[in-house]
Amino acid sequence: MNTSIRGRALTGTALALAVSTLLTACGGEGSSSGTRAAGTASATPAAAVKDPLVATFDGGLYILDGESLKLTRTIELSGFNRVNPAGDKDHVVVSTDTGFRVLDATGQALTDIEYKGAKPGHVVRHAGKTVLFTDGTGAVNVFDPADLSGGKKPEGRTYTSAEAHHGVAIELANGELLSTLGTEERRTGALVLDEKNKEITRNEKCPGVHGEAAARNEAIAVGCEDGVLIYQDGKFTKVDAPDDYGRIGNQAGSDASPILLGDYKTDKEAELERPTRISLIDTEKKKLRLVDLGTSYSFRSLARGPEGEALVLGTDGAIHVIDQNSGEVERKIPAVGTWQEPLDWQQARPTLFVRGDTAYVSDPSGKALHAIDLETGKKITSVTLPQSTNELSGVVTGS
């Protein structure tokens, strides 16, 4: 791949909108849990915020200025919350116990927009649409994120899976909808529907299907316990893992690259496998390459740079910049201290969120958050927060 990185712009690039990101990826087979109280903001008037970031902590959300990292607002929200970009420059989707709630991050307040349902799961952005998958009901909701600006729940496409399961869905540019197949006990593959939700095709040779990513020329991949399943130009293609059990559950894609970045696990019986290898999936050649980083990582470690660079935050504390074509680690950018992935997927661990040419990395052990220039590898700024953070996300800039 082209490993040069365009000159840094803290506000990000238009490419960020096109990238279908696996920061939506899950660590476990369930979603949020815990009790829920209505979100309330701190009494202190909110300061102006530019390109906001949103970080979760035990009991609420922090809203930070994307340039200065200044904490501008604290919103109390009990329970285990998850955050993902909504797809526009103002909003973030918050997964709560009651469903998906929309946060106006620029306005620094939770809106009345909510997609109710038990176990809200994956949030996927692609081709100008945002797709929500509710695990507890199997419901899929598709909307144009530009419609969030009106303050009302957008009208959009809906679909309900045959059975509820921990799934994911993505709408393609031509209106086709790819959605996973499964039950609470077993997940098997994916199907594709036309604009009227009529089935076009399906493939059930993807055991344990989990996660998605989109590559250049709209190649869509979902992970399997024995490789990946790719949908492109109306047909499915299975790319087998080199191991009988070779699970790829979390992926990160980029419109700038035909190659997807994925995790890779081989121990089916492990309570928690801490892998050191990642997968690079060539969606054009339909081949899979494994790369040993020499350090482990977690499901919140995968990201892509503005030109499709493969980025992995290792437990050695560095961001590994990987040449997608050769598989070589070209650079290691120091980010945080050494760490270990906790057994419970809901427990905090360093998290990587990339927007434009800037990598944001959380450091729960130090209650810190860092902004790092991917061009120079230098820290732009850091902040210490009142509490340790867990998940980290933000609005989409450059849109």
XYZ file of C-alpha atoms in Angstrom:
399
model
C 0.000 0.000 0.000
C 1.025 3.627 -0.189
C 2.414 4.110 3.310
C 2.794 7.886 3.140
C 0.211 9.778 5.164
C -1.268 13.028 4.002
C -0.474 16.181 5.956
C -2.255 16.125 9.296
C -5.606 17.861 9.677
C -7.157 17.551 13.101
C -10.581 17.960 11.609
C -10.062 14.748 9.614
C -10.726 14.004 5.970
C -13.688 13.250 3.781
C -12.377 9.726 3.480
C -13.340 9.084 7.077
C -17.013 9.184 6.105
C -16.553 6.456 3.523
C -14.650 4.065 5.735
C -16.791 1.331 7.222
C -15.143 0.868 10.561
C -14.696 -2.026 12.928
C -14.602 0.174 15.893
C -18.135 -1.075 15.877
C -16.776 -4.469 16.665
C -17.803 -6.386 19.767
C -15.630 -8.166 22.245
C -18.233 -10.583 23.536
C -21.302 -12.393 22.336
C -23.690 -10.090 24.161
C -24.242 -6.361 24.265
C -24.799 -3.839 27.027
C -25.879 -4.765 30.526
C -26.664 -3.017 33.791
C -29.311 -0.692 35.136
C -30.352 2.433 33.311
C -31.195 5.928 34.401
C -32.166 8.851 32.217
C -29.143 10.736 30.941
C -28.443 13.988 32.743
C -25.755 16.545 32.025
C -23.512 18.245 34.536
C -24.769 21.567 35.885
C -21.741 23.428 34.546
C -22.548 25.200 31.257
C -20.935 23.396 28.331
C -17.998 25.039 26.596
C -17.839 25.251 22.827
C -16.650 22.014 21.271
C -15.026 21.336 17.912
C -15.163 17.928 16.225
C -16.193 16.289 19.500
C -14.958 12.998 20.863
C -17.088 10.897 23.203
C -15.641 8.559 25.822
C -17.572 6.323 28.178
C -16.851 5.887 31.873
C -18.565 4.008 34.670
C -21.670 6.134 35.068
C -21.716 8.315 32.018
C -20.175 9.983 28.994
C -17.412 12.527 28.562
C -17.580 14.936 25.621
C -14.228 16.380 24.634
C -13.013 18.909 22.110
C -11.380 16.973 19.281
C -8.595 19.507 18.865
C -7.642 20.487 22.397
C -8.987 17.360 24.161
C -10.548 19.703 26.699
C -13.382 18.078 28.646
C -16.403 20.203 27.771
C -19.323 18.196 29.137
C -20.106 15.280 31.424
C -23.388 13.436 30.925
C -24.542 11.027 33.613
C -25.820 7.765 32.159
C -25.732 4.639 34.281
C -24.976 1.134 33.069
C -22.560 -0.168 30.448
C -22.722 2.140 27.431
C -21.105 1.817 24.022
C -20.407 4.569 21.472
C -20.046 4.707 17.684
C -20.036 7.488 15.069
C -23.549 8.183 13.786
C -22.172 9.175 10.390
C -22.358 12.972 10.433
C -20.375 15.838 11.952
C -22.588 16.254 15.004
C -23.924 12.962 16.345
C -22.789 9.776 18.073
C -24.865 6.630 18.637
C -24.921 5.417 22.243
C -25.876 1.792 22.899
C -27.753 1.525 26.188
C -29.853 -1.135 27.884
C -33.040 0.270 26.372
C -31.714 0.549 22.833
C -29.726 2.858 20.595
C -29.859 6.513 21.666
C -28.591 9.421 19.595
C -26.270 11.921 21.242
C -25.890 15.399 19.779
C -22.188 15.570 20.579
C -21.768 19.052 19.140
C -24.777 20.292 21.094
C -23.563 18.167 24.020
C -26.897 16.620 24.930
C -28.777 13.380 24.429
C -31.605 13.776 21.928
C -35.061 12.203 22.024
C -34.128 9.961 19.090
C -34.058 6.340 20.219
C -34.290 2.956 18.552
C -35.618 0.826 21.376
C -34.789 -2.846 21.775
C -32.883 -5.251 23.980
C -29.156 -5.743 23.398
C -28.313 -3.061 20.842
C -25.323 -4.351 18.898
C -23.393 -3.273 15.837
C -23.508 0.187 14.264
C -22.263 0.246 10.657
C -21.664 3.211 8.358
C -21.342 2.699 4.617
C -22.354 4.440 1.376
C -23.981 7.333 3.210
C -26.227 5.144 5.354
C -26.043 4.065 8.981
C -27.345 0.623 9.949
C -28.259 -0.508 13.469
C -28.627 -4.170 14.450
C -30.529 -4.973 17.653
C -29.424 -8.386 18.876
C -32.343 -8.985 21.226
C -34.968 -8.626 18.507
C -33.089 -9.139 15.236
C -34.311 -5.730 14.083
C -32.346 -3.795 11.474
C -32.808 -0.039 11.109
C -31.276 1.941 8.241
C -31.198 5.733 8.074
C -29.449 8.644 6.426
C -27.370 10.320 9.176
C -28.002 13.712 7.554
C -31.617 13.359 8.708
C -30.550 13.445 12.362
C -30.062 17.207 12.184
C -33.820 17.782 12.304
C -34.001 16.451 15.839
C -36.587 13.827 14.910
C -36.188 10.100 14.367
C -35.296 9.638 10.685
C -37.613 7.688 8.462
C -35.740 4.771 7.023
C -35.677 1.185 5.943
C -36.426 -1.581 8.429
C -35.958 -5.332 8.375
C -36.408 -8.034 11.004
C -34.221 -11.135 10.979
C -35.933 -14.530 10.992
C -34.535 -15.076 14.499
C -32.864 -12.797 17.005
C -29.086 -13.222 17.234
C -25.845 -11.333 17.741
C -25.619 -9.996 14.223
C -24.702 -7.194 11.882
C -26.079 -5.637 8.696
C -24.844 -3.233 6.035
C -26.603 -1.490 3.148
C -24.745 -1.272 -0.151
C -24.716 1.693 -2.522
C -27.214 -0.035 -4.848
C -29.724 -0.530 -2.035
C -28.978 -4.182 -1.348
C -28.926 -5.130 2.325
C -26.531 -7.755 3.638
C -27.552 -9.170 7.011
C -26.289 -12.086 9.070
C -28.131 -15.352 9.673
C -28.378 -17.170 12.977
C -30.111 -17.874 16.253
C -29.176 -17.178 19.853
C -27.340 -20.523 19.905
C -25.780 -20.685 16.443
C -24.772 -18.263 13.710
C -24.276 -19.596 10.196
C -23.748 -16.969 7.511
C -25.409 -14.095 5.685
C -28.105 -13.250 3.181
C -28.608 -10.355 0.778
C -31.949 -8.595 0.181
C -33.024 -6.249 -2.574
C -34.481 -2.803 -1.882
C -37.882 -4.370 -1.142
C -36.351 -6.842 1.338
C -36.739 -9.757 -1.059
C -33.944 -12.295 -0.718
C -31.437 -12.356 -3.566
C -28.882 -14.844 -2.294
C -27.455 -16.364 0.856
C -24.456 -18.322 2.084
C -24.516 -20.438 5.248
C -20.915 -21.614 5.194
C -19.688 -19.060 7.704
C -19.882 -20.598 11.192
C -19.915 -18.128 14.074
C -20.352 -15.181 11.721
C -19.328 -11.943 13.421
C -18.414 -8.427 12.369
C -18.131 -6.770 8.969
C -15.953 -4.464 6.942
C -16.056 -2.879 3.495
C -13.093 -2.658 1.138
C -12.469 -0.807 -2.126
C -14.968 -1.514 -4.922
C -17.542 -2.368 -2.286
C -16.282 -5.788 -1.298
C -18.106 -6.624 1.941
C -16.644 -9.195 4.311
C -18.047 -10.867 7.405
C -15.875 -12.907 9.730
C -16.195 -16.658 10.296
C -14.642 -19.211 12.638
C -12.794 -20.640 9.617
C -11.977 -17.546 7.552
C -14.079 -14.817 5.968
C -17.063 -14.591 3.655
C -16.877 -11.897 0.957
C -19.855 -10.502 -0.947
C -19.163 -8.533 -4.121
C -20.911 -8.015 -7.453
C -23.853 -10.191 -6.513
C -22.059 -13.276 -5.257
C -20.460 -14.724 -2.135
C -16.897 -16.071 -2.013
C -15.466 -17.936 0.973
C -11.817 -17.371 1.878
C -10.669 -20.192 4.128
C -8.384 -19.752 7.108
C -5.170 -21.819 7.114
C -6.311 -23.466 10.373
C -9.403 -25.632 10.928
C -10.405 -23.095 13.578
C -9.166 -19.710 12.433
C -11.617 -17.126 13.752
C -11.804 -13.637 12.311
C -14.357 -11.771 14.386
C -13.341 -8.128 14.060
C -12.315 -6.347 10.892
C -11.435 -2.840 9.739
C -11.842 -1.701 6.143
C -11.100 1.304 3.969
C -12.402 2.532 0.633
C -8.778 3.334 -0.172
C -7.721 -0.307 -0.091
C -8.868 -3.717 -1.378
C -7.279 -5.332 1.676
C -9.087 -5.732 4.983
C -7.477 -5.849 8.411
C -8.772 -8.520 10.769
C -7.958 -10.229 14.024
C -7.110 -13.948 14.120
C -7.689 -16.561 16.835
C -7.017 -20.299 16.797
C -7.839 -21.553 20.310
C -11.518 -22.486 20.337
C -11.428 -23.543 24.000
C -9.638 -20.498 25.402
C -11.441 -18.419 28.008
C -9.624 -15.483 26.445
C -7.097 -15.886 23.667
C -4.582 -13.099 23.406
C -3.434 -13.498 19.793
C -0.272 -11.975 18.359
C -1.215 -12.547 14.712
C -3.503 -10.395 12.595
C -5.046 -11.203 9.211
C -4.830 -9.242 5.974
C -7.610 -10.263 3.579
C -7.139 -9.393 -0.095
C -10.680 -9.022 -1.444
C -9.468 -8.844 -5.051
C -7.298 -11.954 -5.024
C -9.516 -13.635 -2.403
C -6.487 -14.559 -0.325
C -5.647 -14.294 3.355
C -2.242 -13.492 4.853
C -1.293 -13.806 8.530
C 1.170 -11.409 10.168
C 2.732 -11.977 13.599
C 3.152 -8.660 15.391
C 5.093 -10.117 18.313
C 2.596 -8.539 20.673
C -1.038 -9.178 21.503
C -3.919 -6.743 21.030
C -7.669 -6.506 21.672
C -10.858 -6.019 19.676
C -10.532 -2.254 20.252
C -7.060 -2.190 18.687
C -7.852 -2.247 14.959
C -8.125 0.838 12.750
C -7.220 2.236 9.335
C -5.340 5.380 8.400
C -6.433 8.015 5.868
C -4.834 6.142 2.959
C -5.835 2.695 4.142
C -2.864 2.068 6.432
C -3.396 -0.952 8.693
C -3.070 0.154 12.301
C -2.991 -2.066 15.392
C -2.573 -0.891 18.989
C -0.492 -3.590 20.654
C -0.221 -4.507 24.322
C 3.384 -3.327 24.025
C 1.867 0.173 24.027
C 2.679 1.015 20.405
C 0.570 1.598 17.297
C 1.899 -0.832 14.686
C 1.740 0.589 11.142
C 1.567 -2.369 8.758
C 2.229 -2.429 5.020
C -0.901 -4.126 3.741
C 0.858 -5.573 0.689
C 4.047 -6.966 2.222
C 2.688 -7.541 5.731
C 5.741 -5.824 7.187
C 5.449 -3.639 10.273
C 6.874 -0.394 8.920
C 6.714 1.693 12.065
C 5.857 1.471 15.733
C 4.430 4.656 17.195
C 4.688 4.877 21.007
C 1.260 5.580 22.480
C 0.748 4.223 26.023
C 2.504 1.955 28.507
C 2.385 -1.833 28.303
C -0.983 -3.392 29.145
C -2.860 -6.683 29.164
C -6.317 -7.417 27.798
C -8.716 -8.118 30.703
C -10.766 -11.325 30.822
C -14.101 -9.486 30.857
C -14.718 -7.819 27.474
C -16.642 -5.012 29.179
C -13.627 -4.014 31.280
C -11.631 -1.004 30.189
C -8.480 -1.366 28.122
C -6.560 1.068 25.860
C -8.665 1.896 22.823
C -7.660 3.200 19.384
C -9.932 5.596 17.471
C -8.636 7.103 14.225
C -10.095 10.136 12.505
C -8.322 11.597 9.524
C -4.596 11.802 10.243
C -5.005 11.702 14.004
C -4.987 8.646 16.244
C -6.739 9.021 19.589
C -5.646 6.516 22.218
C -7.132 6.105 25.668
C -5.072 5.006 28.661
C -7.470 3.858 31.410
C -4.681 3.084 33.881
C -3.597 6.717 33.820
C -7.087 8.190 33.251
C -5.516 9.722 30.155
C -6.358 10.345 26.517
C -3.768 11.130 23.849
C -3.938 12.622 20.346
C -1.137 11.378 18.081
C -0.102 12.679 14.663
C 0.120 9.645 12.358
C 2.390 11.568 9.990
C 5.114 12.370 12.520
C 4.313 9.806 15.208
C 4.400 12.543 17.817
C 1.817 13.246 20.489
C -0.125 16.394 19.713
C -1.717 16.749 23.105
C -2.842 14.724 26.118
C -5.413 15.150 28.851
C -6.084 13.588 32.240
C -9.754 12.891 32.966
C -11.631 12.582 36.266
C -12.261 8.858 35.744
C -10.841 6.068 33.624
C -12.584 5.729 30.285
C -13.683 2.586 28.464
C -14.978 3.092 24.904
C -13.897 5.972 22.680
C -15.484 7.373 19.528
C -16.453 10.655 17.907
C -18.281 12.451 15.162
C -17.321 12.081 11.498
C -15.405 15.127 10.331
C -14.875 16.434 6.841
C -18.550 15.869 5.922
